Coordinates of C-alpha atoms in Angstrom, one line a residue:
Chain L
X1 CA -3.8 16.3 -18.7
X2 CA -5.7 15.4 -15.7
X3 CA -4.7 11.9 -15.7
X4 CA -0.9 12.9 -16.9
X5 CA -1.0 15.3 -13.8
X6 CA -2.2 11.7 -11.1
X7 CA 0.8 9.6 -13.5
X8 CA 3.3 12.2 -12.5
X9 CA 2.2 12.5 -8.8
X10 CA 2.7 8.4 -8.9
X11 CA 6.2 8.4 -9.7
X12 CA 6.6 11.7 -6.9
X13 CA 5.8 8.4 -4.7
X14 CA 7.6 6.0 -6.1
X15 CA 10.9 8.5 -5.5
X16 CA 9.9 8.6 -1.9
X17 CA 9.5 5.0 -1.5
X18 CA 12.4 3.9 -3.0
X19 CA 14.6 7.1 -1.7
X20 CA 12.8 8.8 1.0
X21 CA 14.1 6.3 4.1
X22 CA 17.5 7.4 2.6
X23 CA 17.0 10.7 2.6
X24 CA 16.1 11.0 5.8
X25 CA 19.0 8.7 7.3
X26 CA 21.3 11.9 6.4
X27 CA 18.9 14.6 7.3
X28 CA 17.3 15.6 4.7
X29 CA 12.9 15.7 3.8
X30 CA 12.0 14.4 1.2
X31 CA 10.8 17.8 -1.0
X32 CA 9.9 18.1 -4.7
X33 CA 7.8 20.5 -6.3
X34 CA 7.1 20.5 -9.7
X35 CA 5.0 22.9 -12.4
X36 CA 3.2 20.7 -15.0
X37 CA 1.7 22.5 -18.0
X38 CA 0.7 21.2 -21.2
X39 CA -2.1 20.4 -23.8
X40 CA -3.8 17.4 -25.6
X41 CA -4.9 17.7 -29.2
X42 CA -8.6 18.5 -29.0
X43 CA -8.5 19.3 -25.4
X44 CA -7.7 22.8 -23.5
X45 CA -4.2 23.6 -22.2
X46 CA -4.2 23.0 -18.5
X47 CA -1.3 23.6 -15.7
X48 CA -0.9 21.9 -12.4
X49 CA 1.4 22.2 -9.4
X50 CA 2.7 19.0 -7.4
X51 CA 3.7 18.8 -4.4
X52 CA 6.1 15.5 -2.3
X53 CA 3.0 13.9 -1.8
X54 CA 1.9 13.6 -5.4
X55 CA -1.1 15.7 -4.8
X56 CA -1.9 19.0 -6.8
X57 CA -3.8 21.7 -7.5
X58 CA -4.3 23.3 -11.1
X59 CA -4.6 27.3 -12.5
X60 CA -7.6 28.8 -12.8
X61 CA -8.8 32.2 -13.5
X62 CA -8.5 33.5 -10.0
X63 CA -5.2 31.5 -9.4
X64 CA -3.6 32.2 -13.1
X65 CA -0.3 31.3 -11.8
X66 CA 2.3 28.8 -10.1
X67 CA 6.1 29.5 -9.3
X68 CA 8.6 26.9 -7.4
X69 CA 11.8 27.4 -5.6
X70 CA 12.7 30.6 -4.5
X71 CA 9.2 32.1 -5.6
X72 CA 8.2 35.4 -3.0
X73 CA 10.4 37.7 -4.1
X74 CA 9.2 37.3 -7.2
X75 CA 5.7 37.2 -6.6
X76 CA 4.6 40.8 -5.9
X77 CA 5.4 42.3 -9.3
X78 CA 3.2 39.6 -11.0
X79 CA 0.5 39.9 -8.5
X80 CA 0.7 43.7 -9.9
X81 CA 0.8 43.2 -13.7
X82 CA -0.7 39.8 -14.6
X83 CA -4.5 39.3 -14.4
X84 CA -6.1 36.9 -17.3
X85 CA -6.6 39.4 -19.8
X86 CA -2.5 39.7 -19.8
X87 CA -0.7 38.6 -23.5
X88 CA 1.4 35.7 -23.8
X89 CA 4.7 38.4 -24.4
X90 CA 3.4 40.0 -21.6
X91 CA 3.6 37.2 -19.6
X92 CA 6.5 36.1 -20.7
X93 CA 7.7 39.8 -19.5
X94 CA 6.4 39.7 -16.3
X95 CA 8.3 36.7 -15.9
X96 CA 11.4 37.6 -16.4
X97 CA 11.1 40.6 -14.4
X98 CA 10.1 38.8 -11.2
X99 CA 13.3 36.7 -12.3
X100 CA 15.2 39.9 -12.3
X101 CA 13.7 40.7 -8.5
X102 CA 14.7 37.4 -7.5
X103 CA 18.2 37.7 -9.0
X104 CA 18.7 40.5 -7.2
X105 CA 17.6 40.0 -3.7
X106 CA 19.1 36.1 -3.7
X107 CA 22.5 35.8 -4.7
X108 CA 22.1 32.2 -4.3
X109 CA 19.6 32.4 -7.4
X110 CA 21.7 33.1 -11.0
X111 CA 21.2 33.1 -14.4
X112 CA 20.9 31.2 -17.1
X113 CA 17.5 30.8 -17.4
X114 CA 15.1 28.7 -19.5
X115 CA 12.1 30.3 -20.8
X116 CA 9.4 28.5 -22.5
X117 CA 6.3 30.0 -23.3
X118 CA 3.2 27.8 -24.9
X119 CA 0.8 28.9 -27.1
X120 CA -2.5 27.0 -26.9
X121 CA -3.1 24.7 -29.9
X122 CA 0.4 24.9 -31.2
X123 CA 0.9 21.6 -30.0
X124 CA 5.0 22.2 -30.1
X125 CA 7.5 24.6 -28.1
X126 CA 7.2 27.7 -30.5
X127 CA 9.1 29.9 -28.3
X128 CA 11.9 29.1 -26.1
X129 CA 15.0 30.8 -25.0
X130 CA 17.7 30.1 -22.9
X131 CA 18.7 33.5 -21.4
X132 CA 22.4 33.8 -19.9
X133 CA 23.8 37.4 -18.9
X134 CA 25.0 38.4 -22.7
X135 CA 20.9 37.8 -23.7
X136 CA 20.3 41.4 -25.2
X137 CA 16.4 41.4 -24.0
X138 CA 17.5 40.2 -20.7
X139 CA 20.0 43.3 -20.2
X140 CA 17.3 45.6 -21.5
X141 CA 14.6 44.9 -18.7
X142 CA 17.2 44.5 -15.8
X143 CA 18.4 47.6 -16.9
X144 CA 15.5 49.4 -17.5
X145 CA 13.1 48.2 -15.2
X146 CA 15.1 49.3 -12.4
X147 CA 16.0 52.7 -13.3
X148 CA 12.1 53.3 -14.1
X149 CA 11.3 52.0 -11.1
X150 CA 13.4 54.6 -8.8
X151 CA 12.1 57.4 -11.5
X152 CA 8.4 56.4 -10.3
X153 CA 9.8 56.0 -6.7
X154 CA 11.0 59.7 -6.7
X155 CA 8.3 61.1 -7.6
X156 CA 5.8 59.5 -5.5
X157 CA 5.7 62.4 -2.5
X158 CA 7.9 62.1 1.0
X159 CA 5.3 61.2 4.0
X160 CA 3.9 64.3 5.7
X161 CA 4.3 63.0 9.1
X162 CA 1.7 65.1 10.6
X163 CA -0.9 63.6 8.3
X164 CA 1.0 60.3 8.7
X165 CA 0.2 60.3 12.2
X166 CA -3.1 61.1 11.8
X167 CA -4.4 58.3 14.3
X168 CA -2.9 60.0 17.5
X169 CA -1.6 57.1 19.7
X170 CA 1.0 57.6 22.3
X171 CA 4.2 55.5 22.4
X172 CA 4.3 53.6 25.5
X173 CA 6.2 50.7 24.9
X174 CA 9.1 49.8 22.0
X175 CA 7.7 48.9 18.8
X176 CA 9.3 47.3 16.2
X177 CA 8.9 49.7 13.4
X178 CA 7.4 47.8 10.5
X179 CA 6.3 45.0 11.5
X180 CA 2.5 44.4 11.4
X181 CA 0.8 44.6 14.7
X182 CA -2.5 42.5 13.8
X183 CA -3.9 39.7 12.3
X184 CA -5.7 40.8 8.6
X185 CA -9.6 40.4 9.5
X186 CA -11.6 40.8 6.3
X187 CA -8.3 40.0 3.3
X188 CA -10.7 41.4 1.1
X189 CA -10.8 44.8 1.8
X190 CA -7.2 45.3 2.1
X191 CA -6.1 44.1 -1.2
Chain F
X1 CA 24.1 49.7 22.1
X2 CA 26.4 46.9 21.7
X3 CA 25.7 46.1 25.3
X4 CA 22.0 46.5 24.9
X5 CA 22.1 44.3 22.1
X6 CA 24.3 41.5 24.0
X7 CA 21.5 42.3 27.2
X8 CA 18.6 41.8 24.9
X9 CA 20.3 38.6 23.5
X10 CA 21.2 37.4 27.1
X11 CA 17.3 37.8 27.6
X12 CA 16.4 35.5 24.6
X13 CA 18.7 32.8 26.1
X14 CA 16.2 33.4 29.0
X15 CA 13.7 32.3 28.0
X16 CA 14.7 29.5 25.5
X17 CA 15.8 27.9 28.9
X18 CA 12.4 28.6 30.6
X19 CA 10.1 28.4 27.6
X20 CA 12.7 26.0 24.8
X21 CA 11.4 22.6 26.6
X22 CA 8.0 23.3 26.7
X23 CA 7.4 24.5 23.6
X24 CA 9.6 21.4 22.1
X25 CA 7.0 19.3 23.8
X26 CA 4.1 20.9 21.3
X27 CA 6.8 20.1 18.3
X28 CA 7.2 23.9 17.9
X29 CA 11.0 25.4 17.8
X30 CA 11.7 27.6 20.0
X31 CA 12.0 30.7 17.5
X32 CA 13.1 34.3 17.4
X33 CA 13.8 37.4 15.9
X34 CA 14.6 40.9 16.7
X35 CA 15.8 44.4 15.3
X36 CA 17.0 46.8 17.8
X37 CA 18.1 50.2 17.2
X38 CA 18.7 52.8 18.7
X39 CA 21.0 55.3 20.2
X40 CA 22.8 56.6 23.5
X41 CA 24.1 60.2 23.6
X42 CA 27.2 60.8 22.7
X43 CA 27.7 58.1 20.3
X44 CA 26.1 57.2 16.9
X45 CA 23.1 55.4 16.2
X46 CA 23.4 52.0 15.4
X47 CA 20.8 48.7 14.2
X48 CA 21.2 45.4 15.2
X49 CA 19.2 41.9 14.1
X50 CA 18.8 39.5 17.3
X51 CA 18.5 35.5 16.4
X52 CA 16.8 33.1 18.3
X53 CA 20.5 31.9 19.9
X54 CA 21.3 35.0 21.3
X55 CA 23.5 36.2 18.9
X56 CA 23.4 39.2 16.6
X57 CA 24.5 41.5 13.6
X58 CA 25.2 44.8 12.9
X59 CA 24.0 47.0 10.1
X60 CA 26.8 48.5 8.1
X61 CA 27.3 50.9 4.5
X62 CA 26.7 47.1 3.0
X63 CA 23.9 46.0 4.8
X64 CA 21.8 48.8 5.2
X65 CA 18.7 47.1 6.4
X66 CA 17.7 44.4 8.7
X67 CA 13.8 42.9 7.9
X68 CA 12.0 40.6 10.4
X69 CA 9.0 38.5 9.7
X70 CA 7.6 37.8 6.1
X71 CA 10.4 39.3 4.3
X72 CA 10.9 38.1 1.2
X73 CA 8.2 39.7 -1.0
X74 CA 9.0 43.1 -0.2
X75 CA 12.8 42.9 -0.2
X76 CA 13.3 43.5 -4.3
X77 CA 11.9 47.2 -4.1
X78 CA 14.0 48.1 -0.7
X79 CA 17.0 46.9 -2.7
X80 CA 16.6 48.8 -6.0
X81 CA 15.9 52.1 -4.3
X82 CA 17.1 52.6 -0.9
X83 CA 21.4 53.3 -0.3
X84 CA 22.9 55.2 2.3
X85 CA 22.5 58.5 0.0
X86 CA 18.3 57.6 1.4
X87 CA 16.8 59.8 3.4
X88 CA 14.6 59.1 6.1
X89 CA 11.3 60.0 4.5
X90 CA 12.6 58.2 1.4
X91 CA 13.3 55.5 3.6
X92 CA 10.1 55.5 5.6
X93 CA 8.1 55.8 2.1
X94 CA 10.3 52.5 0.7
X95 CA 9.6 50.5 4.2
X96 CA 5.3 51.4 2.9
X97 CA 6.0 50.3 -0.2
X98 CA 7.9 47.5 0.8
X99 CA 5.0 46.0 3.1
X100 CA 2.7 47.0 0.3
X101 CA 4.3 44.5 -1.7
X102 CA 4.0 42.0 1.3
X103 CA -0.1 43.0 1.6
X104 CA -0.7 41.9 -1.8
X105 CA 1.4 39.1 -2.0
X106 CA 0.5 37.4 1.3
X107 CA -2.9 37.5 2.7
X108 CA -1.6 36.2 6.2
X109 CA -0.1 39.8 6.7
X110 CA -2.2 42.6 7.3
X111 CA -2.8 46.1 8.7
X112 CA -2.2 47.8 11.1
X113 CA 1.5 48.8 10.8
X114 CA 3.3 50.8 13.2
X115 CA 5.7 53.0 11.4
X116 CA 8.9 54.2 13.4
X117 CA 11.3 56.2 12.0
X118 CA 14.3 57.3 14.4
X119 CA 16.3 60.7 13.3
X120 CA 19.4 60.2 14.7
X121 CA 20.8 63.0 17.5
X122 CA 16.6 63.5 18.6
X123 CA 16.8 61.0 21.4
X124 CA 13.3 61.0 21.3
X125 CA 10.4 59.1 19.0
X126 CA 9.6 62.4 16.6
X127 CA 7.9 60.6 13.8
X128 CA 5.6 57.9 14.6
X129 CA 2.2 56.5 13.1
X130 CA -0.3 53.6 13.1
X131 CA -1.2 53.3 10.0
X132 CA -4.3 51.6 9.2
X133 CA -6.6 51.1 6.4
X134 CA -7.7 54.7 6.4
X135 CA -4.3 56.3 6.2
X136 CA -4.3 58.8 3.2
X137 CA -0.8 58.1 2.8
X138 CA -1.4 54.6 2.5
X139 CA -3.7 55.0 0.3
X140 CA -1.7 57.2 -2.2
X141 CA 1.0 54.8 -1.7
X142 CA -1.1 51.5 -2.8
X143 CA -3.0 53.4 -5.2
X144 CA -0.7 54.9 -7.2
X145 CA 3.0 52.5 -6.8
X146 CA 0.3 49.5 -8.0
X147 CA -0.8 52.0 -11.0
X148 CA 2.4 53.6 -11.9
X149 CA 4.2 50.3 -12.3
X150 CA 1.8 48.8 -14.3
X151 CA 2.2 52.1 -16.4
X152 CA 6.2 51.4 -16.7
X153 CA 5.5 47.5 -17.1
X154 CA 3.3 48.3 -20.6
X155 CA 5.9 50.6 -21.9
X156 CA 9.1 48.0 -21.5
X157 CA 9.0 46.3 -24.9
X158 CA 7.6 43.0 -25.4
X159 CA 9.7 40.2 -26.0
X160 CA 10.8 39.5 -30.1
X161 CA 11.6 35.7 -29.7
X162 CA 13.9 35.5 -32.4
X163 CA 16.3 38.0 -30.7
X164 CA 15.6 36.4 -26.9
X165 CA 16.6 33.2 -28.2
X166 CA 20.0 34.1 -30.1
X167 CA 21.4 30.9 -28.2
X168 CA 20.2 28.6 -29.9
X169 CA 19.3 25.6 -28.2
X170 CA 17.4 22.5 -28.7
X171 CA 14.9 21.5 -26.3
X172 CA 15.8 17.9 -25.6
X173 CA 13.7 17.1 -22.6
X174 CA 10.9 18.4 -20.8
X175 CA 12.4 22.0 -18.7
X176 CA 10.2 23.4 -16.3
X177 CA 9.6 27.2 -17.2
X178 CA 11.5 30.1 -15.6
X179 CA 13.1 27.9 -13.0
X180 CA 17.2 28.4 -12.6
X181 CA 19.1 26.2 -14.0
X182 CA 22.5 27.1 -12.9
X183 CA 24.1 28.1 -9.9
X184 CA 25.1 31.8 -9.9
X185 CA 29.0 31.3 -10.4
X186 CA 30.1 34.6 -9.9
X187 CA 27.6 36.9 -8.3
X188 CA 29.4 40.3 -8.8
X189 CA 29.3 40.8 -12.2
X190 CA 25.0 39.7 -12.1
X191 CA 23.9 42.6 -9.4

């Protein structure tokens, strides 16, 4: 898969060669990103990201995952539900709930969707589904997961502000409420 | 506050004419954002988002919000639970939960945040807090959102393939997983 990942990444710079000057005459960088995921008979299943320069990188157990596109508001409910332990379904799940979060908070990003999910050593596309707004499963976790959701938000408590504010600092100057005042020193300790 | 907010913007035009070349010259664009809100007495309260140009937008019933910075990951959960039915702690615990997302997602952001939340008629800052990586609140808030949706995630039923693939397809050519394949056509009838 290795070396199917560096034939790929050629033909990214063949593209470029033959239409990047183009390209650029009207505008417009030359951009591709592309998931590659697949297994060799006798070998393990492996998944790589490339990126316009025909580079990549590949999953592993502290990076289990690779979107493309319009990928971050998608990303936090993943980063919540998906460690390596998680099933295939329940990946397949997770997916199509961060599609859901994505759906909603970019109109430019619709349905259908094509959802392909490998299982190792099959060595063929077991389960696949193309998912358009009549897909019954589809309806079920767009409407489910957000009414659960604003159950759960309800019931987590209101702020106490006094408690809140429990690091007394005066307000001397306008802040823009919300946005994070410092650079994270030890990422570590904060996730 | 329409005439603060065409001040503030006359300001940023400021200093894109003192600062724009300069920072051109270093290959970085000149680059700006802003939320102002606030209120005079006498008249309502009222939120505006400043661009880089000067120019602004107003929040309405339709566009309740305005986020600056790192956005993305932590706009899904602002829009499945906050309308204008919110109230402010509501609001001020969905903004948490909102950056929560963006903590986890992105390790670039960080704490502190500096949480203002402006009751309209008070003319005066009456809840305010720095919240940093001791904040009980916070901590409630990471701890249990993370928790609670992972409990909600488990209990959504797992895919059955046969049922998510009821349009039946054949898989001609090589499709790259949970990407869009479509162009949302009418976005109505998807939110």
């Amino acid at each position: 898969m290795f070396e199917v990942a560096r034939v790929l990444g050629e033909v990214i710079r063949d593209v470029h060669k033959s239409d990047g000057e183009a390209l650029a005459q009207f505008g417009i960088d030359f951009n591709c990103s592309m998931i590659l995921g697949g297994q060799i008979r006798g070998e393990g299943c492996r998944l790589f990201q490339l990126y316009s320069a025909g580079n990549f990188i590949e999953a592993t157990e502290e990076n289990l995952y690779f979107q493309i596109g319009e990928a971050k508001y998608g990303k936090p409910i993943i980063d919540r539900v998906v460690s390596p332990e998680t099933s295939l379904d329940e990946a397949s799940k997770a997916a199509l709930i961060s599609m859901d979060s994505t759906l909603r908070s970019n109109l430019s990003v619709g349905l259908p969707l094509d959802l392909l999910c490998y299982e190792a050593d099959a060595l063929k596309v077991t389960r696949f589904a193309n998912i358009d707004n009549k897909n019954a499963y589809m309806s079920l976790i767009r409407n489910t997961w957000g009414a659960r959701l604003q159950q759960v938000f309800s019931e987590l408590p209101d702020p106490d502000w006094k408690d809140l504010a429990e690091n007394k600092k005066t307000v001397n100057s306008v802040r823009i409420a919300l946005t994070t005042t410092g650079e994270k020193k030890d990422a570590g300790s904060q996730t």
